[in-house]
Amino acid sequence: MKTIFTRLILLSALLLAGGLPQVKAQSCRGYDKRCESAPKHFEASSLTRSITVRKARKTVINQVFYGDREYFVSVCGHRRLGKIHFRLISDDEDQMVLYDNAVDNFKETQLFVIQNTMKVKLELSAPHYFDDRNAECAGVQIHYHRSDR
């Protein structure tokens, strides 16, 4: 019985000492406010948010972009993450990549003009982050403005 108890204590100590990947204790709440703001005439979307980013993981945000609107997307992350990669992908059977900021040197903001309502996925990752043990904060802001027709 004493041997089992000793093994449990050793196992617990190993797990607490770093046997499992750890997320830093800080909260990422409000990190999206660090991203570049949209022009004044844009309205904030309900999907503006802060996220936790880990190595080799992608975060996907499902969104409906409504027709006759302009959308301003801004991403940012903790400096340890490096540049944030984001792609806008049509959420249909084709899964066509509509925009990939990797072709623009990982530009952190982009303006989209949407003519017809469509379901999209905003995919976020940090391809230059190589820390296996920790996660870092990132943010995404999505703003819209009704196009004048």
PDB file of C-alpha atoms in Angstrom:
ATOM      1  CA  MET A   1       0.000   0.000   0.000  1.00  0.00           C
ATOM      2  CA  LYS A   2       2.833   2.352   0.885  1.00  0.00           C
ATOM      3  CA  THR A   3       4.476   1.623  -2.512  1.00  0.00           C
ATOM      4  CA  ILE A   4       1.311   2.563  -4.406  1.00  0.00           C
ATOM      5  CA  PHE A   5       1.014   5.767  -2.388  1.00  0.00           C
ATOM      6  CA  THR A   6       4.663   6.647  -3.107  1.00  0.00           C
ATOM      7  CA  ARG A   7       4.194   6.007  -6.829  1.00  0.00           C
ATOM      8  CA  LEU A   8       1.115   8.247  -6.896  1.00  0.00           C
ATOM      9  CA  ILE A   9       3.021  11.050  -5.200  1.00  0.00           C
ATOM     10  CA  LEU A  10       5.942  10.687  -7.644  1.00  0.00           C
ATOM     11  CA  LEU A  11       3.578  10.622 -10.634  1.00  0.00           C
ATOM     12  CA  SER A  12       1.745  13.701  -9.372  1.00  0.00           C
ATOM     13  CA  ALA A  13       5.024  15.528  -8.810  1.00  0.00           C
ATOM     14  CA  LEU A  14       6.224  14.694 -12.333  1.00  0.00           C
ATOM     15  CA  LEU A  15       2.985  15.921 -13.889  1.00  0.00           C
ATOM     16  CA  LEU A  16       3.052  19.139 -11.882  1.00  0.00           C
ATOM     17  CA  ALA A  17       6.742  19.727 -12.612  1.00  0.00           C
ATOM     18  CA  GLY A  18       6.182  19.802 -16.342  1.00  0.00           C
ATOM     19  CA  GLY A  19       5.231  16.391 -17.589  1.00  0.00           C
ATOM     20  CA  LEU A  20       2.308  17.928 -19.481  1.00  0.00           C
ATOM     21  CA  PRO A  21       2.172  20.987 -21.744  1.00  0.00           C
ATOM     22  CA  GLN A  22       1.254  24.100 -19.817  1.00  0.00           C
ATOM     23  CA  VAL A  23      -0.799  27.148 -20.642  1.00  0.00           C
ATOM     24  CA  LYS A  24       0.472  30.299 -19.018  1.00  0.00           C
ATOM     25  CA  ALA A  25      -1.660  31.484 -16.163  1.00  0.00           C
ATOM     26  CA  GLN A  26      -2.507  34.835 -17.745  1.00  0.00           C
ATOM     27  CA  SER A  27      -5.899  35.338 -19.263  1.00  0.00           C
ATOM     28  CA  CYS A  28      -6.186  36.314 -22.904  1.00  0.00           C
ATOM     29  CA  ARG A  29      -9.363  38.281 -22.193  1.00  0.00           C
ATOM     30  CA  GLY A  30      -9.331  41.613 -24.019  1.00  0.00           C
ATOM     31  CA  TYR A  31      -6.274  40.794 -26.146  1.00  0.00           C
ATOM     32  CA  ASP A  32      -8.254  41.608 -29.307  1.00  0.00           C
ATOM     33  CA  LYS A  33      -8.187  45.290 -28.257  1.00  0.00           C
ATOM     34  CA  ARG A  34      -4.457  45.306 -29.114  1.00  0.00           C
ATOM     35  CA  CYS A  35      -5.199  44.641 -32.783  1.00  0.00           C
ATOM     36  CA  GLU A  36      -5.325  47.505 -35.253  1.00  0.00           C
ATOM     37  CA  SER A  37      -8.697  49.233 -35.111  1.00  0.00           C
ATOM     38  CA  ALA A  38     -11.027  49.553 -38.059  1.00  0.00           C
ATOM     39  CA  PRO A  39     -11.837  52.938 -39.601  1.00  0.00           C
ATOM     40  CA  LYS A  40     -14.413  54.883 -37.566  1.00  0.00           C
ATOM     41  CA  HIS A  41     -17.371  54.185 -39.875  1.00  0.00           C
ATOM     42  CA  PHE A  42     -17.137  50.401 -39.302  1.00  0.00           C
ATOM     43  CA  GLU A  43     -19.175  48.583 -36.626  1.00  0.00           C
ATOM     44  CA  ALA A  44     -17.745  45.815 -34.443  1.00  0.00           C
ATOM     45  CA  SER A  45     -18.929  42.273 -35.110  1.00  0.00           C
ATOM     46  CA  SER A  46     -19.957  39.965 -32.307  1.00  0.00           C
ATOM     47  CA  LEU A  47     -17.156  37.601 -33.327  1.00  0.00           C
ATOM     48  CA  THR A  48     -14.337  39.934 -32.344  1.00  0.00           C
ATOM     49  CA  ARG A  49     -12.451  37.845 -29.805  1.00  0.00           C
ATOM     50  CA  SER A  50      -9.285  36.849 -28.010  1.00  0.00           C
ATOM     51  CA  ILE A  51      -7.919  33.349 -28.464  1.00  0.00           C
ATOM     52  CA  THR A  52      -5.171  31.099 -27.161  1.00  0.00           C
ATOM     53  CA  VAL A  53      -2.722  29.891 -29.802  1.00  0.00           C
ATOM     54  CA  ARG A  54      -0.636  26.729 -29.554  1.00  0.00           C
ATOM     55  CA  LYS A  55       2.026  25.256 -31.805  1.00  0.00           C
ATOM     56  CA  ALA A  56       0.654  23.419 -34.861  1.00  0.00           C
ATOM     57  CA  ARG A  57      -2.976  24.210 -34.024  1.00  0.00           C
ATOM     58  CA  LYS A  58      -5.449  26.167 -36.100  1.00  0.00           C
ATOM     59  CA  THR A  59      -8.385  28.136 -34.751  1.00  0.00           C
ATOM     60  CA  VAL A  60     -11.406  28.332 -37.034  1.00  0.00           C
ATOM     61  CA  ILE A  61     -14.085  30.984 -36.606  1.00  0.00           C
ATOM     62  CA  ASN A  62     -17.294  30.404 -38.556  1.00  0.00           C
ATOM     63  CA  GLN A  63     -18.969  33.566 -39.772  1.00  0.00           C
ATOM     64  CA  VAL A  64     -21.624  34.665 -42.201  1.00  0.00           C
ATOM     65  CA  PHE A  65     -20.493  37.630 -44.286  1.00  0.00           C
ATOM     66  CA  TYR A  66     -23.599  39.423 -45.516  1.00  0.00           C
ATOM     67  CA  GLY A  67     -23.925  40.876 -48.994  1.00  0.00           C
ATOM     68  CA  ASP A  68     -23.508  44.584 -49.731  1.00  0.00           C
ATOM     69  CA  ARG A  69     -21.067  45.044 -46.840  1.00  0.00           C
ATOM     70  CA  GLU A  70     -17.395  45.731 -46.386  1.00  0.00           C
ATOM     71  CA  TYR A  71     -15.558  43.722 -43.730  1.00  0.00           C
ATOM     72  CA  PHE A  72     -12.374  44.808 -41.989  1.00  0.00           C
ATOM     73  CA  VAL A  73     -10.418  41.958 -40.387  1.00  0.00           C
ATOM     74  CA  SER A  74      -7.496  42.633 -38.068  1.00  0.00           C
ATOM     75  CA  VAL A  75      -5.336  40.001 -36.321  1.00  0.00           C
ATOM     76  CA  CYS A  76      -2.576  40.332 -33.754  1.00  0.00           C
ATOM     77  CA  GLY A  77      -0.673  38.145 -31.351  1.00  0.00           C
ATOM     78  CA  HIS A  78       1.929  38.076 -28.619  1.00  0.00           C
ATOM     79  CA  ARG A  79       5.382  38.802 -30.052  1.00  0.00           C
ATOM     80  CA  ARG A  80       6.540  35.250 -29.216  1.00  0.00           C
ATOM     81  CA  LEU A  81       4.001  33.891 -31.715  1.00  0.00           C
ATOM     82  CA  GLY A  82       5.631  35.630 -34.626  1.00  0.00           C
ATOM     83  CA  LYS A  83       3.416  36.571 -37.513  1.00  0.00           C
ATOM     84  CA  ILE A  84      -0.217  35.435 -37.427  1.00  0.00           C
ATOM     85  CA  HIS A  85      -1.404  33.518 -40.469  1.00  0.00           C
ATOM     86  CA  PHE A  86      -5.036  33.999 -41.416  1.00  0.00           C
ATOM     87  CA  ARG A  87      -7.068  32.661 -44.290  1.00  0.00           C
ATOM     88  CA  LEU A  88     -10.619  33.383 -45.368  1.00  0.00           C
ATOM     89  CA  ILE A  89     -12.193  30.208 -46.755  1.00  0.00           C
ATOM     90  CA  SER A  90     -15.622  29.737 -48.322  1.00  0.00           C
ATOM     91  CA  ASP A  91     -17.675  27.378 -46.168  1.00  0.00           C
ATOM     92  CA  ASP A  92     -19.214  25.292 -48.919  1.00  0.00           C
ATOM     93  CA  GLU A  93     -18.359  22.097 -50.791  1.00  0.00           C
ATOM     94  CA  ASP A  94     -15.496  23.818 -52.650  1.00  0.00           C
ATOM     95  CA  GLN A  95     -13.737  25.212 -49.530  1.00  0.00           C
ATOM     96  CA  MET A  96     -12.095  27.808 -51.789  1.00  0.00           C
ATOM     97  CA  VAL A  97      -9.424  29.980 -50.163  1.00  0.00           C
ATOM     98  CA  LEU A  98     -10.672  33.517 -50.765  1.00  0.00           C
ATOM     99  CA  TYR A  99      -7.732  35.233 -49.073  1.00  0.00           C
ATOM    100  CA  ASP A 100      -4.456  34.104 -47.546  1.00  0.00           C
ATOM    101  CA  ASN A 101      -2.324  36.720 -45.800  1.00  0.00           C
ATOM    102  CA  ALA A 102       0.804  34.585 -46.359  1.00  0.00           C
ATOM    103  CA  VAL A 103       0.890  35.927 -49.930  1.00  0.00           C
ATOM    104  CA  ASP A 104       0.939  39.472 -48.441  1.00  0.00           C
ATOM    105  CA  ASN A 105       3.845  38.833 -46.029  1.00  0.00           C
ATOM    106  CA  PHE A 106       1.395  37.982 -43.214  1.00  0.00           C
ATOM    107  CA  LYS A 107      -0.325  41.359 -43.344  1.00  0.00           C
ATOM    108  CA  GLU A 108      -2.346  41.873 -40.143  1.00  0.00           C
ATOM    109  CA  THR A 109      -5.335  43.700 -41.646  1.00  0.00           C
ATOM    110  CA  GLN A 110      -7.464  43.217 -44.722  1.00  0.00           C
ATOM    111  CA  LEU A 111     -10.586  44.824 -46.157  1.00  0.00           C
ATOM    112  CA  PHE A 112     -13.087  42.582 -47.959  1.00  0.00           C
ATOM    113  CA  VAL A 113     -15.992  43.794 -50.099  1.00  0.00           C
ATOM    114  CA  ILE A 114     -18.776  41.208 -50.096  1.00  0.00           C
ATOM    115  CA  GLN A 115     -21.460  41.408 -52.764  1.00  0.00           C
ATOM    116  CA  ASN A 116     -23.467  38.248 -51.959  1.00  0.00           C
ATOM    117  CA  THR A 117     -24.112  36.709 -48.549  1.00  0.00           C
ATOM    118  CA  MET A 118     -21.813  33.748 -47.884  1.00  0.00           C
ATOM    119  CA  LYS A 119     -20.697  31.451 -45.099  1.00  0.00           C
ATOM    120  CA  VAL A 120     -16.961  31.719 -44.468  1.00  0.00           C
ATOM    121  CA  LYS A 121     -14.359  30.324 -42.127  1.00  0.00           C
ATOM    122  CA  LEU A 122     -11.605  32.517 -40.741  1.00  0.00           C
ATOM    123  CA  GLU A 123      -8.659  30.229 -40.018  1.00  0.00           C
ATOM    124  CA  LEU A 124      -5.918  31.495 -37.665  1.00  0.00           C
ATOM    125  CA  SER A 125      -2.537  29.962 -36.811  1.00  0.00           C
ATOM    126  CA  ALA A 126       1.007  30.895 -35.835  1.00  0.00           C
ATOM    127  CA  PRO A 127       3.311  29.025 -38.242  1.00  0.00           C
ATOM    128  CA  HIS A 128       6.487  30.509 -36.732  1.00  0.00           C
ATOM    129  CA  TYR A 129       5.709  29.508 -33.119  1.00  0.00           C
ATOM    130  CA  PHE A 130       7.738  26.505 -32.013  1.00  0.00           C
ATOM    131  CA  ASP A 131       7.109  26.269 -28.260  1.00  0.00           C
ATOM    132  CA  ASP A 132       5.660  22.830 -27.492  1.00  0.00           C
ATOM    133  CA  ARG A 133       4.914  23.586 -23.865  1.00  0.00           C
ATOM    134  CA  ASN A 134       3.166  26.952 -23.801  1.00  0.00           C
ATOM    135  CA  ALA A 135       0.352  28.822 -25.471  1.00  0.00           C
ATOM    136  CA  GLU A 136       0.196  32.564 -26.146  1.00  0.00           C
ATOM    137  CA  CYS A 137      -2.569  35.098 -26.663  1.00  0.00           C
ATOM    138  CA  ALA A 138      -3.820  36.409 -29.977  1.00  0.00           C
ATOM    139  CA  GLY A 139      -6.777  38.476 -31.058  1.00  0.00           C
ATOM    140  CA  VAL A 140      -9.003  38.986 -34.059  1.00  0.00           C
ATOM    141  CA  GLN A 141     -11.287  41.910 -34.776  1.00  0.00           C
ATOM    142  CA  ILE A 142     -14.042  41.676 -37.375  1.00  0.00           C
ATOM    143  CA  HIS A 143     -15.823  44.909 -38.284  1.00  0.00           C
ATOM    144  CA  TYR A 144     -18.353  45.641 -40.984  1.00  0.00           C
ATOM    145  CA  HIS A 145     -19.838  48.574 -42.856  1.00  0.00           C
ATOM    146  CA  ARG A 146     -22.854  48.566 -45.178  1.00  0.00           C
ATOM    147  CA  SER A 147     -21.741  49.363 -48.686  1.00  0.00           C
ATOM    148  CA  ASP A 148     -23.362  52.321 -50.408  1.00  0.00           C
ATOM    149  CA  ARG A 149     -25.191  51.227 -53.517  1.00  0.00           C
TER     150      ARG A 149
END
